[in-house]
Short mmCIF file of C-alpha atoms and ligand atoms in Angstrom, two decimals:
data_model
loop_
_atom_site.label_atom_id
_atom_site.label_comp_id
_atom_site.label_asym_id
_atom_site.label_seq_id
_atom_site.Cartn_x
_atom_site.Cartn_y
_atom_site.Cartn_z
CA MET A 1 8.48 126.92 28.55
CA HIS A 2 11.06 129.49 27.62
CA LEU A 3 12.32 131.43 30.64
CA THR A 4 14.39 134.61 30.59
CA ASP A 5 17.76 134.60 32.39
CA GLU A 6 16.16 136.43 35.31
CA GLN A 7 13.29 133.92 35.60
CA GLN A 8 15.68 130.97 35.21
CA ALA A 9 17.91 132.37 37.97
CA ILE A 10 14.93 132.67 40.34
CA LEU A 11 13.97 129.09 39.52
CA SER A 12 17.52 128.02 40.28
CA GLY A 13 17.44 129.65 43.70
CA SER A 14 19.08 133.05 43.20
CA GLN A 15 16.46 134.57 45.53
CA GLY A 16 16.34 131.67 47.95
CA GLU A 17 14.73 128.29 48.16
CA THR A 18 11.21 129.51 48.93
CA MET A 19 11.12 131.92 46.00
CA ALA A 20 12.40 129.10 43.76
CA LYS A 21 9.45 126.97 44.86
CA VAL A 22 7.04 129.80 44.09
CA MET A 23 8.54 130.12 40.60
CA LYS A 24 8.43 126.37 40.11
CA THR A 25 4.71 126.34 40.98
CA LEU A 26 4.02 128.97 38.33
CA VAL A 27 6.13 127.19 35.72
CA MET A 28 4.24 123.95 36.37
CA TYR A 29 0.94 125.85 36.17
CA GLY A 30 2.00 127.36 32.84
CA ASP A 31 3.22 124.00 31.50
CA ALA A 32 -0.20 122.51 32.21
CA PHE A 33 -1.70 125.11 29.87
CA GLU A 34 1.15 124.90 27.34
CA ALA A 35 2.30 128.46 28.02
CA GLU A 36 5.47 129.28 26.10
CA GLU A 37 6.71 132.08 28.32
CA MET A 38 6.16 134.06 31.51
CA VAL A 39 5.21 137.73 31.42
CA ALA A 40 5.57 140.46 34.04
CA VAL A 41 2.62 141.36 36.25
CA THR A 42 2.11 145.08 35.60
CA SER A 43 -0.88 146.20 37.67
CA GLU A 44 -0.24 148.52 40.60
CA TYR A 45 -2.04 146.25 43.09
CA ASN A 46 -3.02 142.62 43.29
CA HIS A 47 -6.29 141.07 44.49
CA LEU A 48 -6.57 137.80 46.43
CA VAL A 49 -9.58 135.52 46.55
CA THR A 50 -8.84 133.77 49.84
CA SER A 51 -10.24 136.07 52.50
CA PHE A 52 -11.70 133.72 55.05
CA GLY A 53 -10.03 132.19 58.09
CA LEU A 54 -11.68 128.78 57.88
CA GLY A 55 -10.42 126.50 60.63
CA VAL A 56 -9.93 123.61 58.21
CA MET A 57 -7.51 125.48 55.94
CA ALA A 58 -4.39 124.65 57.98
CA PRO A 59 -2.23 123.97 54.88
CA VAL A 60 -2.93 127.52 53.64
CA TYR A 61 -1.79 129.06 56.93
CA ASP A 62 1.34 126.87 56.92
CA LEU A 63 2.14 127.95 53.40
CA MET A 64 1.55 131.63 54.22
CA GLN A 65 3.79 131.29 57.27
CA GLN A 66 6.58 129.75 55.20
CA LEU A 67 6.39 132.72 52.84
CA ILE A 68 6.42 135.21 55.73
CA ASP A 69 9.29 133.45 57.54
CA ALA A 70 11.37 133.39 54.38
CA GLY A 71 10.70 137.11 53.83
CA VAL A 72 9.10 136.29 50.48
CA MET A 73 6.54 139.09 50.39
CA SER A 74 4.14 140.13 47.69
CA GLN A 75 5.73 142.70 45.36
CA GLN A 76 2.36 144.43 45.24
CA LYS A 77 -0.02 145.48 47.96
CA PHE A 78 -3.33 143.69 47.54
CA SER A 79 -7.04 143.83 48.27
CA VAL A 80 -8.87 140.64 49.26
CA ASP A 81 -12.37 139.19 48.86
CA PRO A 82 -14.96 140.11 51.53
CA ARG A 83 -14.76 139.10 55.15
CA PRO A 84 -17.13 136.28 56.14
CA LEU A 85 -18.43 137.66 59.44
CA ASP A 86 -20.35 140.71 60.58
CA LYS A 87 -22.25 140.91 63.84
CA ASN A 88 -24.92 143.06 62.17
CA VAL A 89 -26.10 140.27 59.88
CA PRO A 90 -28.90 138.28 61.51
CA LYS A 91 -27.85 134.95 63.01
CA ASN A 92 -29.31 132.69 65.61
CA LEU A 93 -27.33 131.47 68.61
CA LEU A 94 -26.34 128.20 67.00
CA GLN A 95 -25.17 129.89 63.82
CA ASN A 96 -23.15 132.35 65.86
CA LEU A 97 -21.47 129.54 67.72
CA ILE A 98 -20.70 127.60 64.56
CA PHE A 99 -19.36 130.65 62.70
CA ASN A 100 -17.12 131.94 65.46
CA LYS A 101 -16.02 128.81 67.24
CA PHE A 102 -15.81 126.26 64.44
CA MET A 103 -15.88 127.68 60.93
CA TYR A 104 -14.07 131.01 60.91
CA ASN A 105 -12.10 130.61 64.12
CA LYS A 106 -8.86 131.49 62.29
CA GLN A 107 -10.12 134.80 60.89
CA ASP A 108 -8.04 137.11 63.09
CA PHE A 109 -4.95 134.96 62.72
CA TYR A 110 -5.32 134.84 58.93
CA GLU A 111 -5.91 138.59 58.66
CA GLY A 112 -2.66 139.03 60.61
CA GLN A 113 -0.86 136.95 57.98
CA LEU A 114 -2.44 138.97 55.15
CA LYS A 115 -1.22 142.20 56.75
CA LYS A 116 2.32 140.86 56.91
CA LEU A 117 2.16 139.75 53.27
CA GLY A 118 1.01 143.15 51.95
CA LEU A 119 -2.68 143.86 52.56
CA LEU A 120 -3.55 147.24 50.98
CA HIS A 121 -5.30 148.53 54.08
CA GLU A 122 -7.34 147.32 57.05
CA ASP A 123 -10.63 147.45 55.13
CA ALA A 124 -9.53 146.30 51.67
CA PHE A 125 -11.96 143.37 51.81
CA THR A 126 -14.34 143.24 48.83
CA CYS A 127 -14.78 141.40 45.55
CA ALA A 128 -15.53 144.74 43.82
CA CYS A 129 -12.01 146.05 44.42
CA TYR A 130 -12.13 147.96 41.11
CA MET A 131 -14.70 150.46 42.38
CA ASP A 132 -13.36 154.02 42.68
CA GLU A 133 -13.94 154.12 46.44
CA VAL A 134 -11.74 151.05 46.90
CA GLY A 135 -9.03 152.10 44.48
CA ASN A 136 -7.73 148.84 43.02
CA LYS A 137 -8.66 149.56 39.41
CA PRO A 138 -6.24 148.16 36.82
CA LYS A 139 -5.48 150.07 33.64
CA LYS A 140 -6.19 148.86 30.11
CA GLY A 141 -3.53 146.35 29.06
CA ASP A 142 -2.32 145.66 32.61
CA ILE A 143 -1.32 142.05 33.29
CA LEU A 144 -2.92 140.75 36.51
CA SER A 145 -2.54 137.78 38.80
CA TRP A 146 -6.10 137.68 40.19
CA ALA A 147 -8.43 134.77 40.87
CA GLU A 148 -11.82 136.11 42.05
CA SER A 149 -14.00 135.20 39.07
CA SER A 150 -16.32 138.23 39.23
CA ALA A 151 -13.35 140.61 39.44
CA VAL A 152 -11.36 138.81 36.71
CA VAL A 153 -14.22 139.00 34.22
CA TYR A 154 -14.81 142.69 35.04
CA ALA A 155 -11.12 143.58 34.74
CA ASN A 156 -10.78 141.77 31.40
CA SER A 157 -14.02 142.91 29.83
CA VAL A 158 -14.82 146.38 31.18
CA LEU A 159 -11.31 147.63 31.99
CA GLY A 160 -9.44 145.86 29.19
CA ALA A 161 -6.82 144.41 31.55
CA ARG A 162 -5.48 140.87 30.97
CA CYS A 163 -5.93 138.11 33.49
CA ASN A 164 -6.63 134.39 33.46
CA ARG A 165 -9.13 132.74 35.80
CA ASN A 166 -6.39 131.69 38.21
CA SER A 167 -6.95 129.77 41.41
CA GLY A 168 -6.58 131.01 44.97
CA ILE A 169 -2.92 130.96 46.20
CA VAL A 170 -1.69 130.94 42.58
CA ASP A 171 -2.95 134.54 42.54
CA LEU A 172 -0.60 135.33 45.43
CA MET A 173 2.31 133.43 43.90
CA GLY A 174 2.19 135.39 40.64
CA SER A 175 2.21 138.60 42.62
CA ILE A 176 5.14 137.50 44.79
CA VAL A 177 7.40 136.49 41.94
CA GLY A 178 6.11 139.22 39.62
CA PHE A 179 5.46 136.93 36.64
CA VAL A 180 2.54 134.86 35.33
CA PRO A 181 2.51 132.25 32.56
CA LYS A 182 1.24 133.63 29.27
CA PHE A 183 -1.70 131.64 27.93
CA GLY A 184 -5.45 131.96 27.42
CA LEU A 185 -6.81 135.42 28.14
CA LEU A 186 -3.31 136.89 28.23
CA THR A 187 -2.92 136.30 24.48
CA ASP A 188 -4.58 138.15 21.57
CA GLU A 189 -5.87 134.87 20.14
CA GLY A 190 -7.32 133.81 23.52
CA ARG A 191 -9.34 137.03 23.64
CA LYS A 192 -11.18 136.32 20.41
CA ALA A 193 -14.84 135.38 20.58
CA SER A 194 -16.09 131.93 19.61
CA TRP A 195 -19.73 132.92 20.20
CA ILE A 196 -21.87 135.69 18.79
CA VAL A 197 -24.73 136.38 21.21
CA LYS A 198 -27.61 138.33 19.68
CA ILE A 199 -29.86 140.17 22.13
CA GLU A 200 -33.40 140.43 20.75
CA THR A 201 -35.42 141.11 23.90
CA SER A 202 -38.35 143.51 24.07
CA LYS A 203 -36.95 145.31 27.14
CA LYS A 204 -33.64 145.75 28.93
CA PRO A 205 -32.71 142.25 30.06
CA GLU A 206 -32.10 141.61 33.76
CA ALA A 207 -28.30 141.69 34.11
CA GLN A 208 -28.01 138.62 36.31
CA LEU A 209 -30.40 136.57 34.18
CA LEU A 210 -28.78 137.48 30.88
CA GLY A 211 -25.33 136.71 32.29
CA SER A 212 -26.58 133.37 33.54
CA ALA A 213 -28.05 132.41 30.15
CA ILE A 214 -24.84 133.33 28.33
CA GLY A 215 -22.60 131.65 30.93
CA MET A 216 -24.50 128.38 30.75
CA LYS A 217 -24.39 128.40 26.95
CA VAL A 218 -20.78 129.42 26.21
CA MET A 219 -19.16 128.03 29.40
CA GLU A 220 -15.46 129.09 29.33
CA ASP A 221 -15.56 130.60 25.83
CA VAL A 222 -15.51 134.30 24.97
CA PRO A 223 -18.87 135.73 23.80
CA TYR A 224 -19.25 138.78 21.56
CA VAL A 225 -22.59 140.30 22.50
CA VAL A 226 -24.55 142.20 19.84
CA GLY A 227 -27.59 144.37 20.58
CA LEU A 228 -27.00 145.06 24.27
CA ASP A 229 -25.75 148.57 23.50
CA LYS A 230 -29.34 149.34 22.54
CA TRP A 231 -30.15 149.09 26.26
CA LEU A 232 -26.85 150.15 27.83
CA GLY A 233 -25.74 152.87 25.41
CA SER A 234 -22.27 153.21 23.98
CA GLU A 235 -20.51 154.77 26.97
CA LEU A 236 -19.18 153.08 30.07
CA THR A 237 -21.24 155.20 32.44
CA ASP A 238 -21.61 154.36 36.12
CA GLU A 239 -24.93 152.70 35.31
CA ALA A 240 -23.50 150.61 32.47
CA CYS A 241 -20.52 149.51 34.60
CA THR A 242 -22.84 148.46 37.42
CA TYR A 243 -24.92 146.44 34.98
CA LEU A 244 -21.80 144.80 33.55
CA LYS A 245 -20.51 144.00 37.06
CA ASP A 246 -23.64 141.96 37.82
CA PHE A 247 -23.93 140.54 34.30
CA GLY A 248 -20.28 139.46 34.29
CA ALA A 249 -20.43 137.77 37.69
CA ALA A 250 -23.33 135.68 36.43
CA THR A 251 -21.48 134.67 33.24
CA ALA A 252 -18.45 133.74 35.34
CA SER A 253 -20.32 131.64 37.91
CA ASN A 254 -23.16 130.08 35.90
CA GLY A 255 -20.54 129.28 33.28
CA ALA A 256 -16.81 129.98 33.45
CA VAL A 257 -16.55 133.14 31.36
CA GLY A 258 -13.39 135.19 31.95
CA LEU A 259 -13.96 137.77 29.21
CA TYR A 260 -16.88 139.06 27.17
CA HIS A 261 -17.09 141.76 24.54
CA ILE A 262 -20.13 144.04 24.24
CA GLU A 263 -20.38 145.55 20.79
CA ASN A 264 -19.91 149.35 20.75
CA LEU A 265 -19.34 149.45 24.51
CA THR A 266 -16.45 147.48 26.05
CA PRO A 267 -12.97 148.76 25.16
CA GLU A 268 -11.73 146.00 22.88
CA ALA A 269 -15.07 145.76 21.07
CA VAL A 270 -14.99 149.53 20.48
CA GLU A 271 -11.43 149.29 19.18
CA SER A 272 -11.60 146.18 17.01
CA GLY A 273 -15.31 145.46 16.52
CA LYS A 274 -16.17 142.30 14.62
CA GLU A 275 -12.47 141.53 14.03
CA LEU A 276 -12.65 139.98 17.51
CA ILE A 277 -14.98 137.26 16.27
CA LYS A 278 -13.47 133.94 15.17
CA SER A 279 -14.51 132.82 11.69
CA ASP A 280 -16.21 129.66 13.00
CA ALA A 281 -18.09 131.41 15.84
CA LYS A 282 -21.41 129.88 16.86
CA VAL A 283 -24.56 131.99 17.30
CA TYR A 284 -26.87 132.18 20.33
CA VAL A 285 -30.02 134.28 20.09
CA ILE A 286 -31.55 135.57 23.32
CA ASP A 287 -35.14 136.80 23.28
CA ASP A 288 -37.82 137.09 25.99
CA LYS A 289 -38.77 133.44 25.54
CA GLU A 290 -35.21 132.25 26.01
CA LEU A 291 -34.74 134.28 29.21
CA LYS A 292 -37.98 132.88 30.57
CA ARG A 293 -36.87 129.34 29.68
CA VAL A 294 -33.58 129.84 31.53
CA LYS A 295 -35.25 131.28 34.63
CA ASP A 296 -37.97 128.62 34.73
CA ASN A 297 -35.33 125.91 34.68
CA TYR A 298 -33.48 126.99 37.80
CA PRO A 299 -33.89 124.20 40.33
CA VAL A 300 -35.48 125.14 43.66
CA ILE A 301 -33.73 123.09 46.32
CA TRP A 302 -35.60 124.36 49.34
CA LYS A 303 -37.14 121.58 51.40
CA ASP A 304 -40.46 123.41 51.30
CA ARG A 305 -40.89 125.28 48.00
CA ASP A 306 -43.58 127.48 49.59
CA ALA A 307 -41.61 128.40 52.72
CA LYS A 308 -41.65 132.06 53.73
CA PRO A 309 -38.15 133.45 53.08
CA LYS A 310 -36.12 133.98 56.25
CA LEU A 311 -33.51 136.23 54.71
CA CYS A 312 -32.84 138.24 51.55
CA PHE A 313 -29.32 138.97 50.30
CA MET A 314 -28.57 141.64 47.70
CA GLY A 315 -25.06 142.59 46.65
CA CYS A 316 -23.23 139.60 45.24
CA PRO A 317 -21.00 140.97 43.77
CA HIS A 318 -20.89 143.89 46.21
CA MET A 319 -23.19 146.83 45.44
CA SER A 320 -21.96 150.18 44.19
CA LEU A 321 -22.75 153.51 45.88
CA GLN A 322 -25.31 154.34 43.21
CA GLN A 323 -26.95 150.92 43.59
CA LEU A 324 -27.34 151.50 47.33
CA LYS A 325 -28.93 154.89 46.66
CA ASP A 326 -31.24 153.59 43.94
CA TRP A 327 -32.34 150.70 46.11
CA THR A 328 -33.06 153.05 48.99
CA ASP A 329 -35.49 154.91 46.72
CA ARG A 330 -36.99 151.67 45.44
CA VAL A 331 -37.50 150.13 48.89
CA GLU A 332 -39.09 153.32 50.20
CA ALA A 333 -41.45 153.53 47.23
CA GLY A 334 -42.27 149.82 47.47
CA LEU A 335 -43.07 150.07 51.17
CA LYS A 336 -45.24 153.11 50.58
CA ALA A 337 -47.20 151.35 47.84
CA ALA A 338 -47.65 148.29 50.07
CA GLY A 339 -48.67 150.36 53.08
CA ASN A 340 -45.80 149.01 55.16
CA LYS A 341 -43.17 150.82 57.19
CA LYS A 342 -40.46 148.15 57.36
CA VAL A 343 -39.25 145.37 55.07
CA GLN A 344 -41.24 142.18 55.58
CA ILE A 345 -38.23 139.85 55.28
CA PRO A 346 -34.87 140.45 57.02
CA THR A 347 -32.85 141.99 54.21
CA VAL A 348 -29.10 142.55 53.89
CA PHE A 349 -27.44 144.73 51.24
CA THR A 350 -23.72 144.02 50.93
CA ALA A 351 -21.13 146.50 49.61
CA PRO A 352 -17.40 147.24 49.99
CA PRO A 353 -16.43 148.82 53.34
CA ALA A 354 -15.18 151.93 51.50
CA VAL A 355 -18.51 152.28 49.66
CA LEU A 356 -20.46 151.84 52.89
CA GLU A 357 -18.33 154.56 54.45
CA GLU A 358 -19.29 156.95 51.65
CA PHE A 359 -22.93 155.83 51.76
CA ASN A 360 -23.07 156.45 55.50
CA LYS A 361 -22.13 160.09 54.87
CA THR A 362 -25.30 160.58 52.82
CA ASP A 363 -28.85 160.90 54.12
CA TYR A 364 -29.74 157.78 52.12
CA ALA A 365 -28.09 155.69 54.87
CA LYS A 366 -30.52 156.94 57.50
CA ARG A 367 -33.45 156.47 55.15
CA LEU A 368 -32.43 152.91 54.29
CA LYS A 369 -31.98 152.08 57.95
CA GLU A 370 -35.52 153.28 58.63
CA THR A 371 -36.84 150.72 56.14
CA GLY A 372 -35.21 147.97 58.23
CA VAL A 373 -32.65 146.99 55.57
CA ILE A 374 -29.25 146.11 57.04
CA THR A 375 -26.03 147.00 55.25
CA SER A 376 -22.94 144.86 55.57
CA TYR A 377 -19.53 144.15 54.02
CA ILE A 378 -19.69 140.35 54.17
CA CYS A 379 -19.77 137.79 51.37
CA PRO A 380 -23.26 136.22 51.44
CA LEU A 381 -21.82 133.02 50.00
CA MET A 382 -19.52 132.57 52.99
CA TYR A 383 -22.48 133.18 55.28
CA MET A 384 -24.53 130.52 53.56
CA ASN A 385 -21.98 127.82 52.85
CA ASN A 386 -22.66 125.63 55.86
CA PRO A 387 -25.32 123.03 56.68
CA LEU A 388 -27.23 125.35 59.05
CA CYS A 389 -27.70 128.23 56.62
CA GLY A 390 -27.96 125.84 53.70
CA LYS A 391 -31.34 124.81 55.08
CA MET A 392 -32.62 128.37 55.40
CA PRO A 393 -35.02 129.68 52.74
CA VAL A 394 -32.95 132.62 51.46
CA ILE A 395 -33.84 134.76 48.43
CA THR A 396 -31.49 136.78 46.26
CA SER A 397 -31.19 138.45 42.88
CA SER A 398 -27.62 137.16 42.60
CA ASN A 399 -27.20 134.34 40.17
CA LYS A 400 -23.79 133.57 41.65
CA LEU A 401 -25.33 133.05 45.08
CA ARG A 402 -28.10 130.92 43.56
CA THR A 403 -25.53 128.73 41.81
CA TYR A 404 -23.31 128.05 44.81
CA THR A 405 -25.92 127.81 47.58
CA SER A 406 -29.56 126.91 48.17
CA ALA A 407 -30.60 130.57 47.77
CA ARG A 408 -33.50 131.10 45.38
CA TYR A 409 -33.20 133.56 42.53
CA TYR A 410 -35.72 136.30 41.84
CA THR A 411 -35.46 139.29 39.53
CA ASP A 412 -34.92 142.71 41.11
CA ASP A 413 -38.62 143.56 40.74
CA GLU A 414 -39.69 140.28 42.33
CA ILE A 415 -37.26 140.79 45.19
CA LEU A 416 -38.62 144.27 45.78
CA LEU A 417 -42.14 142.90 45.95
CA GLN A 418 -41.14 140.15 48.35
CA ILE A 419 -39.30 142.38 50.78
CA THR A 420 -41.77 145.26 50.75
CA LYS A 421 -45.06 143.36 50.48
CA GLY A 422 -44.02 140.02 51.88
CA GLY A 423 -44.48 138.35 48.53
CA LYS A 424 -48.17 139.22 48.28
CA ASN A 425 -49.28 140.35 44.82
FE1 F3S B 501 -18.41 138.72 45.95
FE2 F3S B 501 -18.89 136.76 47.65
FE3 F3S B 501 -20.51 137.21 45.68
S1 F3S B 501 -16.93 137.32 46.82
S2 F3S B 501 -19.24 137.95 44.06
S3 F3S B 501 -20.09 138.62 47.37
S4 F3S B 501 -19.80 135.24 46.35
#
């Protein structure tokens, strides 16, 4: 890899031994992907994926401590993925014990390290850091050193920033040294589409289901989606961005998509149109039948397929302010139609702390509380990733949560029915 004099000097120890090791890690990372050079990270803030103080992550804390002791701080302030714990989310005694005493017993300690390294603010814990209320929204063309897959795909596709699907800790290293290796989604060629996805559905496709279908088909490739603007319009409105947030997270977790283009809508597709498509691109047609096939093929790994759900999680990735408001209306209407006053399954809506703060200023918050729905800032995946919760029958409309845990996927309408009517038709 060609390094500039400045980068070579850092590698040779001009800024100390620890910084040299950080640079060496990034050079090795770039070499593995045949990067020819390093480029400067240009975003105002960074975002880190590792937000949880898991007791078993001792090597991470040692590494963080080495960085802190050597005074090798992040050049950028950063937001972090959601916290794993919230006393408001229902847990039984055993779960409480396991979470606090065994799993996340290093949470406070780790948050202390994050503060020393450059945490943006006390409550900067969310995967949807790009929402206006949170304030970590990169500009078009910015080079990022992020790792959270749902945020990377959003930043690349909707905001037009440039970021690879890095790993945890490498995200911090790029931010510390201020450079990342240039390969993949950082290059013009790497942003070209090798799939044309034609949407031919009879109604607006469910964001999380469509994203899942595309992710599983194209895996890590870049899809160019045609026909979705019919349903989303040609402007990146709040509603379209929310749809693309959920759609993108599903492409990134059910496959490994880091960038998609939506014809007539996302910035690069608007700018360059079909020039973004490689000449040998394959074609994938999605109609109602195909979406049904995808959904019907999701495995159900509950011990008892007919178990009554014990918990419902919505908000993976975290919900926007408008989503919280819309869902308040929907839950109220659903309860009214079902003749119920409260949700029939314990239900948690997750959103960024800053969004919850805004939501709590509106009268929607009181109304939602009256329906029995709980709001929280946690990551449902971190709640579920343990043997105790893994056995619980949990339902969700998040295809990311379905993929990584035993949670069962339902469409938004099906979820609404389950929580307001208790699943009765
Ligand atoms: Fe966000 Fe956790 Fe889902 S980080 S995307 S809420 S798995």
